[in-house]
Amino acid sequence: MSIILHPSRRQVLTGTAAVVAGLAMPSIVRAQSEPIRLGALNPLTGAGGSYGPTMRKAIEGVVSRVNEAGGINGRKVELAGEDTQTNPDAAVRAARKLIDVDKVSAIMGTWASSVTTAVAPLCWESKVFITTVSGSDTITKLPHQGYLVRTQPNTHLQIRRLGEFLLELGNKRVFVLAAQTPFALPSQERLTEVLTAGGSQMIGGVIYDKDKTSFRSEIDQALKANPDMIYLNGYTPDVTVVLRELYKAGYEGGKIGQAYAVNQKLLASLPPEVTEGTYTVAPSPSVNSAAYKRLAAFLGKDDLDPYSCQCNDQASLVCLAMAKAGDSSGTAIKETIRKISQGPGEKVDDVVDGLKALAAGKEINFEGASGACDFDDIGDILTTNFRYEQVEKGAFKTLKIA
């Protein structure tokens, strides 16, 4: 007589669970081995084209080093890159591709406040983390829900330092010629506050369309006010035209601009007498740090712009945050980025050293080529140095870094 044994309910459930787990294993393994996808969105052309290529190369360098070191928790990193063309519409189309097609968890390196303002909503709506070098105060006031940090100091800090420098120079009557950007009006208002508090005055300002071919009417308004300093708050193409027309109009007072506009490309395009004496101010990288020297060697340059240094650090921060979280999602980056960039952890200035420390169970505090990467609650960088320069005989002369 044969005996038929019927399995108990527990045995059936256990067996079923084992089968389901077995079927799920390949997808789990596949997810763990799939590459992590990140996006670089930089100004390879347009007004920011002087900076975009090296910004992109700095990001690529970090990704290459991470992959050479074994990736992030064993997963390789794939970088998808797009050009913003320094144009909000083009940037939105590029960001849509990175988010919808390339499925990136972070977008790094947006330049120009108008571009970042246009792109940021796409990121937080998709839970994609975004890192930017744009400075307008309005950016971190957007409802980004923590999915954004910027390594560039905001308008409030930048203009305070510019205004303090003008007060040091003894300027009493300042006029602003500004391109129409999100940065224009807030910077003029902030500069007025700083100058007034220091005993000087803002005597006027004009906001212009940066795509015009001549600014003679705007310059006439400025000269009628009899300024002893004109703040050129635009981008390289339009500031080039403004400087040329100021020279032709016989203006002999002071001129100051952001270093991203009054740069080497501008000097190369104008006769030395047109730019002579122009001051510039810009956030300064950590020029004496090992991270800066390492990046300079990689890029093959002795003097690095702040944006390339910031992009190097943005890519490092994103990779380290994912490694710390054990998760590559934009939400994980958001929740972890401050845990690896500020606090009492071991100081690291290199992404590979940081990955090794995290793998060993250590807490880290990353400081890179741009300096400390400490952010407040809305994503603004807390501290940075500034570089002040003056054009002398067609070349930049550093006055101080402080």
XYZ file of C-alpha atoms in Angstrom:
402
model
C 0.000 0.000 0.000
C 1.392 3.335 -0.978
C 1.157 6.327 1.314
C 0.565 9.781 -0.171
C 1.924 12.630 1.955
C 0.195 15.982 1.507
C 2.427 19.003 2.152
C 1.428 21.326 4.943
C 0.324 24.913 4.245
C 3.634 26.190 5.651
C 5.588 23.948 3.280
C 3.546 25.179 0.303
C 4.098 28.824 1.244
C 7.789 28.280 1.854
C 8.219 26.543 -1.472
C 6.291 29.248 -3.298
C 8.396 31.957 -1.683
C 11.549 30.163 -2.721
C 10.363 29.951 -6.320
C 9.427 33.671 -6.352
C 12.772 34.603 -4.805
C 14.547 32.471 -7.373
C 12.706 34.181 -10.205
C 13.484 37.621 -8.707
C 17.193 36.970 -8.211
C 18.261 37.698 -11.810
C 16.532 41.119 -11.759
C 18.093 41.981 -8.399
C 21.539 40.977 -9.627
C 20.938 42.883 -12.846
C 19.935 46.032 -10.926
C 23.034 45.780 -8.762
C 25.294 45.415 -11.796
C 23.664 48.028 -14.029
C 25.721 51.200 -14.442
C 24.847 54.367 -12.579
C 23.832 57.102 -15.018
C 24.757 60.736 -14.397
C 24.281 63.804 -16.580
C 26.565 66.737 -17.409
C 24.731 69.815 -18.690
C 27.265 72.507 -19.558
C 27.547 75.589 -21.825
C 29.693 74.173 -24.600
C 28.572 77.009 -26.901
C 27.028 80.457 -26.513
C 28.039 83.071 -23.948
C 29.385 80.410 -21.581
C 31.322 78.577 -24.277
C 34.638 79.779 -22.860
C 34.027 77.664 -19.761
C 31.833 74.728 -20.758
C 34.439 72.443 -22.351
C 36.749 72.465 -19.324
C 33.773 72.150 -16.984
C 32.763 69.026 -18.889
C 36.295 67.662 -18.868
C 36.531 68.148 -15.095
C 33.352 66.096 -14.606
C 34.578 63.422 -16.999
C 37.846 63.211 -15.075
C 36.061 62.426 -11.822
C 33.892 59.753 -13.467
C 36.935 58.142 -15.091
C 38.813 57.994 -11.794
C 35.805 56.527 -10.007
C 35.474 53.804 -12.640
C 39.201 53.060 -12.576
C 38.872 52.562 -8.816
C 36.088 49.992 -9.270
C 33.045 52.242 -9.497
C 30.536 53.067 -6.769
C 29.847 50.034 -4.611
C 30.926 47.890 -7.545
C 28.822 49.686 -10.159
C 30.356 51.583 -13.063
C 29.302 55.154 -13.769
C 28.092 56.247 -17.197
C 28.104 59.966 -18.019
C 25.687 61.444 -20.549
C 26.568 64.968 -21.676
C 24.545 67.727 -23.317
C 25.141 71.345 -24.374
C 22.916 74.094 -22.917
C 24.101 76.488 -25.641
C 23.826 79.037 -22.778
C 20.169 79.216 -23.781
C 17.210 78.320 -21.516
C 15.123 76.738 -24.288
C 17.988 74.586 -25.552
C 18.863 73.679 -21.964
C 15.323 72.483 -21.240
C 15.364 70.230 -24.303
C 18.754 68.850 -23.281
C 17.654 68.278 -19.693
C 14.521 66.478 -20.886
C 16.712 64.073 -22.854
C 18.990 63.435 -19.880
C 16.017 62.773 -17.599
C 13.629 60.920 -19.916
C 15.969 59.077 -22.280
C 19.273 58.683 -20.425
C 17.531 58.164 -17.058
C 20.158 60.068 -15.053
C 19.869 60.467 -11.293
C 21.804 63.764 -11.210
C 22.520 66.667 -13.562
C 25.742 68.585 -12.938
C 27.283 71.861 -14.023
C 24.553 74.207 -15.244
C 25.933 77.698 -15.949
C 23.945 80.962 -16.270
C 21.104 81.712 -13.898
C 18.472 81.814 -16.653
C 19.468 78.295 -17.714
C 19.358 76.865 -14.206
C 16.042 78.594 -13.467
C 14.547 76.899 -16.536
C 16.027 73.448 -15.885
C 15.643 73.086 -12.112
C 11.855 72.449 -12.089
C 12.307 69.506 -14.461
C 14.799 68.037 -12.010
C 12.832 68.270 -8.803
C 9.648 67.110 -10.509
C 11.550 63.997 -11.648
C 13.447 63.583 -8.357
C 16.723 64.175 -10.196
C 19.400 65.967 -8.186
C 20.955 69.092 -9.739
C 24.232 70.847 -8.958
C 24.891 74.292 -10.414
C 27.424 77.115 -10.648
C 24.714 79.768 -11.190
C 24.578 82.611 -8.675
C 21.159 84.286 -8.725
C 19.452 84.396 -5.324
C 16.200 83.334 -6.959
C 17.507 79.849 -7.751
C 17.690 78.441 -4.237
C 14.429 80.230 -3.401
C 12.676 77.986 -5.914
C 10.609 75.148 -4.344
C 13.281 72.582 -5.210
C 12.552 70.384 -2.156
C 16.257 69.835 -1.489
C 17.090 68.475 -4.948
C 19.563 71.330 -5.623
C 22.841 72.665 -4.294
C 25.135 75.270 -5.775
C 28.862 75.616 -5.309
C 28.791 79.208 -6.619
C 28.136 81.876 -3.971
C 24.758 83.536 -4.299
C 24.079 87.094 -5.440
C 23.854 88.381 -1.884
C 27.376 87.225 -1.028
C 28.969 88.002 -4.397
C 27.672 91.551 -4.577
C 28.517 92.268 -0.953
C 32.133 91.412 -1.666
C 32.118 93.435 -4.902
C 30.604 96.432 -3.102
C 33.118 96.236 -0.281
C 35.914 96.231 -2.862
C 34.489 99.360 -4.522
C 34.382 101.056 -1.128
C 38.038 100.112 -0.595
C 38.852 101.737 -3.935
C 37.150 104.934 -2.742
C 34.399 105.007 -5.371
C 31.547 107.382 -4.507
C 29.345 107.378 -7.614
C 28.559 103.989 -9.162
C 26.404 103.253 -12.224
C 25.315 99.788 -13.415
C 25.061 98.589 -17.010
C 23.459 95.135 -16.783
C 22.257 92.497 -19.224
C 18.676 91.320 -18.756
C 19.145 88.216 -16.586
C 17.708 86.936 -13.285
C 20.936 88.262 -11.744
C 20.488 91.883 -12.934
C 17.954 93.586 -10.678
C 18.764 91.728 -7.427
C 22.470 92.529 -7.836
C 21.779 96.236 -8.408
C 19.548 96.362 -5.333
C 22.144 94.569 -3.214
C 24.991 96.764 -4.464
C 22.931 99.856 -3.607
C 22.556 98.579 -0.039
C 26.274 97.920 0.381
C 27.384 101.226 -1.129
C 24.877 103.268 0.871
C 25.950 101.600 4.118
C 29.560 102.477 3.277
C 28.906 106.136 2.504
C 28.852 105.895 -1.304
C 25.891 105.910 -3.657
C 24.325 104.123 -6.594
C 23.542 106.934 -9.043
C 21.663 104.868 -11.599
C 21.401 101.765 -13.704
C 20.248 100.477 -17.072
C 19.192 96.903 -17.881
C 19.686 96.088 -21.565
C 18.973 93.334 -24.072
C 22.255 91.448 -24.272
C 21.673 90.477 -27.916
C 21.767 94.058 -29.187
C 24.666 95.003 -31.464
C 25.122 98.476 -29.961
C 24.625 99.949 -26.496
C 25.362 103.580 -27.267
C 22.061 104.900 -25.892
C 22.591 103.015 -22.612
C 26.159 104.316 -22.395
C 24.951 107.875 -22.992
C 22.613 107.487 -19.994
C 25.484 106.251 -17.871
C 27.853 109.063 -18.836
C 25.231 111.750 -18.179
C 25.183 110.571 -14.544
C 28.931 111.312 -14.259
C 29.975 108.066 -12.495
C 33.437 107.379 -11.124
C 32.817 103.608 -11.568
C 30.638 101.594 -13.938
C 29.720 98.037 -12.983
C 29.494 95.921 -16.148
C 27.060 93.188 -15.171
C 26.784 91.141 -18.371
C 28.370 88.303 -20.312
C 31.489 88.272 -22.475
C 29.873 89.068 -25.862
C 27.883 92.104 -24.698
C 30.515 93.384 -22.258
C 33.028 93.303 -25.132
C 30.805 95.685 -27.086
C 30.136 97.892 -24.046
C 33.839 98.311 -23.290
C 34.604 99.222 -26.889
C 31.829 101.827 -26.946
C 32.817 103.264 -23.559
C 36.315 103.788 -24.931
C 35.001 105.464 -28.096
C 32.805 107.732 -25.950
C 35.883 108.941 -24.070
C 34.937 107.528 -20.664
C 37.926 107.690 -18.316
C 36.377 106.506 -15.042
C 36.624 103.095 -13.437
C 35.175 99.843 -14.798
C 34.518 96.592 -13.010
C 32.931 93.340 -14.155
C 32.438 89.767 -13.109
C 35.461 87.683 -14.114
C 33.259 85.267 -16.058
C 32.525 88.161 -18.451
C 35.794 90.079 -18.404
C 37.975 87.084 -19.183
C 40.936 86.084 -21.354
C 38.725 85.711 -24.419
C 37.547 89.305 -24.005
C 41.094 90.620 -23.585
C 42.180 88.799 -26.735
C 39.390 90.422 -28.758
C 40.041 94.057 -27.765
C 43.042 96.410 -27.984
C 44.833 96.781 -24.628
C 43.898 100.452 -24.334
C 40.183 99.551 -24.354
C 40.385 97.219 -21.363
C 43.193 98.961 -19.439
C 42.438 99.351 -15.746
C 39.269 97.237 -15.719
C 38.744 95.439 -12.412
C 37.318 91.957 -12.031
C 36.009 89.960 -9.097
C 35.212 86.251 -8.903
C 34.915 83.398 -6.428
C 38.378 81.930 -6.035
C 39.204 78.239 -6.121
C 41.355 76.819 -3.339
C 44.535 77.551 -5.290
C 46.945 76.145 -2.702
C 45.111 72.857 -2.171
C 46.247 69.463 -3.389
C 42.858 69.056 -5.100
C 43.391 72.218 -7.162
C 46.895 71.151 -8.189
C 45.658 67.674 -9.119
C 42.900 69.120 -11.300
C 45.278 71.641 -12.890
C 47.590 68.806 -13.893
C 44.690 66.831 -15.360
C 43.371 69.805 -17.341
C 46.867 70.892 -18.387
C 46.424 74.431 -17.080
C 48.211 76.470 -14.445
C 45.345 78.878 -13.743
C 41.895 77.326 -13.417
C 38.551 79.083 -13.650
C 36.255 78.606 -10.641
C 33.601 76.748 -12.641
C 35.850 73.849 -13.649
C 36.932 73.502 -10.028
C 33.326 73.558 -8.885
C 32.321 70.941 -11.474
C 35.143 68.691 -10.293
C 33.758 68.992 -6.786
C 30.129 68.589 -7.822
C 30.873 65.279 -9.536
C 32.894 64.145 -6.514
C 30.102 65.081 -4.100
C 27.461 63.244 -6.129
C 29.558 60.075 -6.351
C 30.458 60.131 -2.671
C 26.846 60.748 -1.638
C 25.679 57.708 -3.618
C 28.452 55.583 -2.126
C 27.518 56.699 1.381
C 23.821 56.054 0.778
C 24.284 52.723 -0.976
C 21.712 54.028 -3.437
C 22.089 55.883 -6.752
C 18.752 57.716 -6.814
C 18.405 61.477 -6.833
C 16.557 61.264 -3.533
C 19.452 59.370 -1.961
C 21.889 62.043 -3.151
C 19.650 64.762 -1.708
C 19.452 63.060 1.675
C 23.160 62.204 1.897
C 25.186 64.969 0.242
C 25.661 67.005 3.428
C 26.704 63.875 5.337
C 29.849 63.602 3.210
C 30.598 67.307 2.730
C 30.330 68.882 6.162
C 30.699 67.805 9.720
C 33.339 66.093 11.854
C 34.366 63.368 9.395
C 37.852 62.669 8.069
C 38.969 65.410 5.646
C 39.326 64.147 2.081
C 40.024 66.162 -1.075
C 39.936 63.337 -3.611
C 36.953 61.277 -4.718
C 38.889 57.986 -4.761
C 40.247 58.539 -1.250
C 36.705 59.343 -0.158
C 35.329 56.135 -1.651
C 38.013 54.103 0.114
C 37.272 55.776 3.435
C 33.538 55.148 3.076
C 34.185 51.508 2.167
C 36.179 51.230 5.389
C 33.206 52.498 7.370
C 34.629 55.961 8.052
C 32.796 59.278 8.068
C 34.215 61.870 5.633
C 34.191 65.625 5.056
C 34.974 66.436 1.412
C 36.774 69.668 0.507
C 37.840 70.005 -3.098
C 39.458 72.211 -5.683
C 36.865 74.936 -5.113
C 37.299 74.830 -1.332
C 34.917 73.820 1.429
C 31.599 72.366 0.258
C 29.327 73.295 3.151
C 25.717 74.114 2.251
C 22.877 75.730 4.147
C 19.348 74.350 4.304
C 18.299 75.766 0.921
C 21.459 74.648 -0.894
C 23.614 77.780 -0.865
C 27.367 77.462 -0.354
C 28.325 78.970 3.002
C 31.918 80.118 2.554
C 34.324 80.953 -0.251
C 37.261 83.212 -1.047
C 37.229 85.807 -3.819
C 39.899 86.854 -6.306
C 40.300 90.516 -7.276
C 42.218 91.397 -10.434
C 42.932 94.371 -12.690
C 43.773 94.498 -16.372
C 47.234 95.881 -17.004
C 48.664 96.088 -20.529
C 46.309 93.442 -21.873
C 46.804 90.929 -19.046
C 45.259 90.220 -15.665
C 47.158 91.239 -12.548
C 45.997 89.627 -9.290
C 45.472 92.217 -6.579
C 44.421 89.888 -3.770
C 42.629 86.662 -2.860
C 40.597 86.995 0.320
